[in-house]
Amino acid sequence: MRDSNREWVFAERPDGEPDMDSFELHESDVPEPEHGQVLVRVRYLSVDPYMRGRMRDAESYAEPWDVGDAMNGAVVGEVVESESDAYDTGDLVTGNGTWADYTVLDAGDVAPVDPTIADLPAYLGVLGMPGRTAYFGLLEVGEPNPGDTVVVSGAAGAVGSVVGQIAKLNGCRVVGSAGTDEKVEWVTDDLGFDAAINYRDVDDYRAALDDVAPDGVDVYFDNVGGPLTDAVFTKLNLDARVAVCGQIAHYNEEGVPTGPRKLPQLIAPRARVQGLLVSDFAPRFTEATEQLATWVASGDISHRETVVDGLENAPEAFLGLFSGDNIGKQVVGVSE
Ligand code: NAP
Ligand code: FER
C-alpha cells in the first residue's frame, strides 16, 4: 500500500472548452474509513460528460462542484480496509468515489463487482451508469417496436453503443452517427448496427440520413444535439419518439444557443420529445444491471472500454471526451 494518497481537485471553473487549468493534483495522507465505510484502492475511475455540468456554477440535475472540491465520480476498486460487516478486505466493489489512489466509500452505497462476468472497466460502462442509461432511455423513453428505424447519435460511445445493440435485440433497424471511420466500422461490423455515418465527413446531414434511413425515423436517441439533431427532426415518422439523453455538442457553450429550431417538424408526425435522467429509474437499477450482465455473458451485447493509464492522466482522459478520443467507455486505469 502507498504511504500517501494523490487526489485530483477541481481548481478553476472553465470558460467554454475546459483545459488543464481546471485540475490540480494534491498529495495527502491515505484517508481512514469510519464505521460503516470501506477504504478502496482505486483500480479504474470513470470520466463522464456530465462532469462538465458540475464545473458550472448553475443549478442542474448534478450539483455544481465548488472550487477546491475533490473530483468525484464512479470508481471500481479493491477494499483494503473495512469498517463494515458487508465487505471484507480484498472484495472488489464499485461506487462513487474521488479521482484518487485511495478513496473512502460508504458501504451502503457500494455494489459488489463480479470479475467473472466482465472485466473491471465494464462496471463503469455497460454494467454501470451508462449501460443503465441506455437500457431505460431506449426501452422506457424510446419505446422501440420491431421494425422501427432507430437513429442513435454518439453511437460509438458508452451509452450509444449499448443503445444500438438493445435496439437490435428488439428487432429494430439501427443507424448510428459517430466521429471517425474506425467508430463507424466498429458499430456496423462488430455491434451489428445496420448502418452508420461519420458525421465529420458529412456536409448534408439530411441527404446522408436519406441514404441510411430511407423509411424515416421512429426513434431518435440523442446523445449529442447540434446539426444532426436538426436533420433528424426533418425525418420523423408518425408518432416518433425522441429520447433526449445528452447534448454534448453544447456542453462547452457559454451563452444559451438559439433554438431548438426545428419544432415545426414535430407537428405533422405528432412526435414526442422527452428528456431523461437515469437516476429516475433508480428503483429498477438491479433489473437493468442483471439484464445487461446476462446479455454480456451470452455475447448478445459487446462492449469496449478505452483505458488511459495513470491517475496523473485523468484530466486528459476527461478532456478527450470532447474531442472524441474514446471508443466505447472512457476510463482511467489507476492501479494494477
Ligand atoms: P461517450 O459517448 O462515451 O463520449 C462522448 C462522445 O461524444 C465522444 O466520444 C465524441 O464521439 C462525442 N462528441 C463530443 N463532442 C461532440 C460534438 N461536438 N459533436 C458530436 N459528438 C461529440 O459519452 P457517454 O458517457 O456515452 O455519454 C453520451 C451522452 O449521454 C452525453 O451527452 C452524456 O451527457 C449523456 N448521458 C446522459 C445521461 C442521462 O441520464 N440523461 C446519463 C449518461 C450519459 P465522436 O467521435 O462520435 O464525436
Ligand atoms: C445521474 C443522472 C444523470 C447521474 C448521471 C447523469 C452519475 C448523467 C447525465 C448526463 O450525462 O447528461 O444520477 O449519476
Short mmCIF file of C-alpha atoms and ligand atoms in Angstrom, two decimals, residues 17 46-51 61 124-125 129-134 137 153-162 177-180 183 197-200 205 221-228 244-252 275-281 318-330, ligand 1:
data_model
loop_
_atom_site.label_atom_id
_atom_site.label_comp_id
_atom_site.label_asym_id
_atom_site.label_seq_id
_atom_site.Cartn_x
_atom_site.Cartn_y
_atom_site.Cartn_z
CA GLU A 17 -13.81 24.41 -23.57
CA SER A 46 -14.78 6.90 -14.73
CA VAL A 47 -14.73 10.19 -16.60
CA ASP A 48 -18.13 11.25 -17.91
CA PRO A 49 -19.61 14.10 -19.95
CA TYR A 50 -21.98 15.14 -17.12
CA MET A 51 -18.94 16.24 -15.13
CA TYR A 61 -29.52 17.77 -12.09
CA LEU A 124 -18.09 1.73 -15.28
CA GLY A 125 -19.65 1.29 -18.73
CA MET A 129 -24.44 4.09 -15.14
CA PRO A 130 -24.01 4.39 -18.95
CA GLY A 131 -25.43 0.91 -19.57
CA ARG A 132 -28.42 1.64 -17.34
CA THR A 133 -28.96 4.93 -19.16
CA ALA A 134 -29.05 3.08 -22.48
CA GLY A 137 -33.59 5.57 -22.08
CA SER A 153 -26.08 9.84 -32.09
CA GLY A 154 -22.83 9.34 -30.20
CA ALA A 155 -23.20 5.76 -31.42
CA ALA A 156 -19.69 4.55 -30.54
CA GLY A 157 -19.74 5.98 -27.02
CA ALA A 158 -20.53 4.30 -23.72
CA VAL A 159 -24.28 4.93 -23.88
CA GLY A 160 -24.80 4.93 -27.65
CA SER A 161 -23.02 1.63 -28.30
CA VAL A 162 -25.35 -0.12 -25.86
CA SER A 177 -23.65 8.52 -36.08
CA ALA A 178 -20.07 8.85 -34.84
CA GLY A 179 -16.98 10.94 -35.45
CA THR A 180 -14.42 8.62 -37.10
CA LYS A 183 -16.03 4.11 -34.91
CA ILE A 197 -22.40 7.76 -40.76
CA ASN A 198 -19.22 9.60 -39.87
CA TYR A 199 -20.78 12.99 -39.15
CA ARG A 200 -17.43 14.74 -39.53
CA TYR A 205 -26.88 15.58 -42.90
CA PHE A 221 -31.84 8.54 -29.20
CA ASP A 222 -29.90 11.80 -28.97
CA ASN A 223 -26.61 11.97 -27.09
CA VAL A 224 -25.21 14.91 -28.98
CA GLY A 225 -27.54 17.65 -30.34
CA GLY A 226 -26.39 20.15 -32.96
CA PRO A 227 -26.93 19.93 -36.71
CA LEU A 228 -27.53 16.17 -36.83
CA VAL A 244 -33.01 13.45 -25.29
CA CYS A 245 -30.27 11.78 -23.30
CA GLY A 246 -27.39 14.20 -23.78
CA GLN A 247 -26.35 17.27 -25.78
CA ILE A 248 -22.58 17.06 -25.59
CA ALA A 249 -22.15 19.28 -28.65
CA HIS A 250 -23.49 22.13 -26.48
CA TYR A 251 -21.85 21.45 -23.10
CA ASN A 252 -18.97 23.87 -23.66
CA GLY A 275 -35.64 14.31 -21.73
CA LEU A 276 -34.44 11.53 -19.48
CA LEU A 277 -32.37 11.13 -16.35
CA VAL A 278 -31.03 7.71 -15.49
CA SER A 279 -31.41 8.44 -11.76
CA ASP A 280 -35.22 8.47 -12.14
CA PHE A 281 -35.01 4.72 -12.69
CA PHE A 318 -11.89 13.65 -19.35
CA LEU A 319 -10.95 16.34 -21.88
CA GLY A 320 -10.70 13.66 -24.58
CA LEU A 321 -14.46 13.05 -24.31
CA PHE A 322 -15.00 16.39 -26.06
CA SER A 323 -12.66 15.56 -28.93
CA GLY A 324 -13.95 12.01 -29.33
CA ASP A 325 -10.76 10.25 -28.21
CA ASN A 326 -12.74 7.34 -26.74
CA ILE A 327 -14.26 4.28 -28.40
CA GLY A 328 -16.81 2.80 -26.04
CA LYS A 329 -16.48 3.83 -22.40
CA GLN A 330 -13.58 6.08 -21.37
P1 NAP B 1 -19.41 8.98 -24.79
O1 NAP B 1 -20.38 8.96 -25.92
O2 NAP B 1 -18.73 7.71 -24.44
O3 NAP B 1 -18.30 10.07 -25.03
C1 NAP B 1 -18.59 11.32 -25.55
C2 NAP B 1 -18.58 11.28 -27.10
O4 NAP B 1 -19.29 12.41 -27.58
C3 NAP B 1 -17.20 11.42 -27.71
O5 NAP B 1 -16.53 10.19 -27.81
C4 NAP B 1 -17.49 12.04 -29.06
O6 NAP B 1 -17.59 11.00 -30.04
C5 NAP B 1 -18.86 12.69 -28.88
N1 NAP B 1 -18.78 14.15 -29.03
C6 NAP B 1 -18.06 15.01 -28.30
N2 NAP B 1 -18.23 16.29 -28.74
C7 NAP B 1 -19.09 16.20 -29.80
C8 NAP B 1 -19.66 17.17 -30.69
N3 NAP B 1 -19.40 18.47 -30.58
N4 NAP B 1 -20.50 16.71 -31.67
C9 NAP B 1 -20.77 15.40 -31.78
N5 NAP B 1 -20.26 14.45 -30.97
C10 NAP B 1 -19.43 14.84 -29.99
O7 NAP B 1 -20.15 9.53 -23.51
P2 NAP B 1 -21.34 8.81 -22.73
O8 NAP B 1 -20.93 8.65 -21.33
O9 NAP B 1 -21.79 7.64 -23.50
O10 NAP B 1 -22.48 9.91 -22.79
C11 NAP B 1 -23.14 10.16 -24.01
C12 NAP B 1 -24.18 11.24 -23.80
O11 NAP B 1 -25.17 10.79 -22.89
C13 NAP B 1 -23.61 12.52 -23.23
O12 NAP B 1 -24.27 13.62 -23.83
C14 NAP B 1 -23.99 12.42 -21.76
O13 NAP B 1 -24.10 13.68 -21.16
C15 NAP B 1 -25.33 11.70 -21.86
N6 NAP B 1 -25.74 10.96 -20.65
C16 NAP B 1 -26.95 11.26 -20.14
C17 NAP B 1 -27.43 10.57 -19.06
C18 NAP B 1 -28.79 10.91 -18.53
O14 NAP B 1 -29.21 10.35 -17.51
N7 NAP B 1 -29.51 11.78 -19.20
C19 NAP B 1 -26.65 9.59 -18.44
C20 NAP B 1 -25.42 9.29 -19.02
C21 NAP B 1 -24.97 9.98 -20.14
P3 NAP B 1 -17.49 11.29 -31.63
O15 NAP B 1 -16.13 10.81 -32.06
O16 NAP B 1 -18.59 10.49 -32.20
O17 NAP B 1 -17.63 12.77 -31.82
#
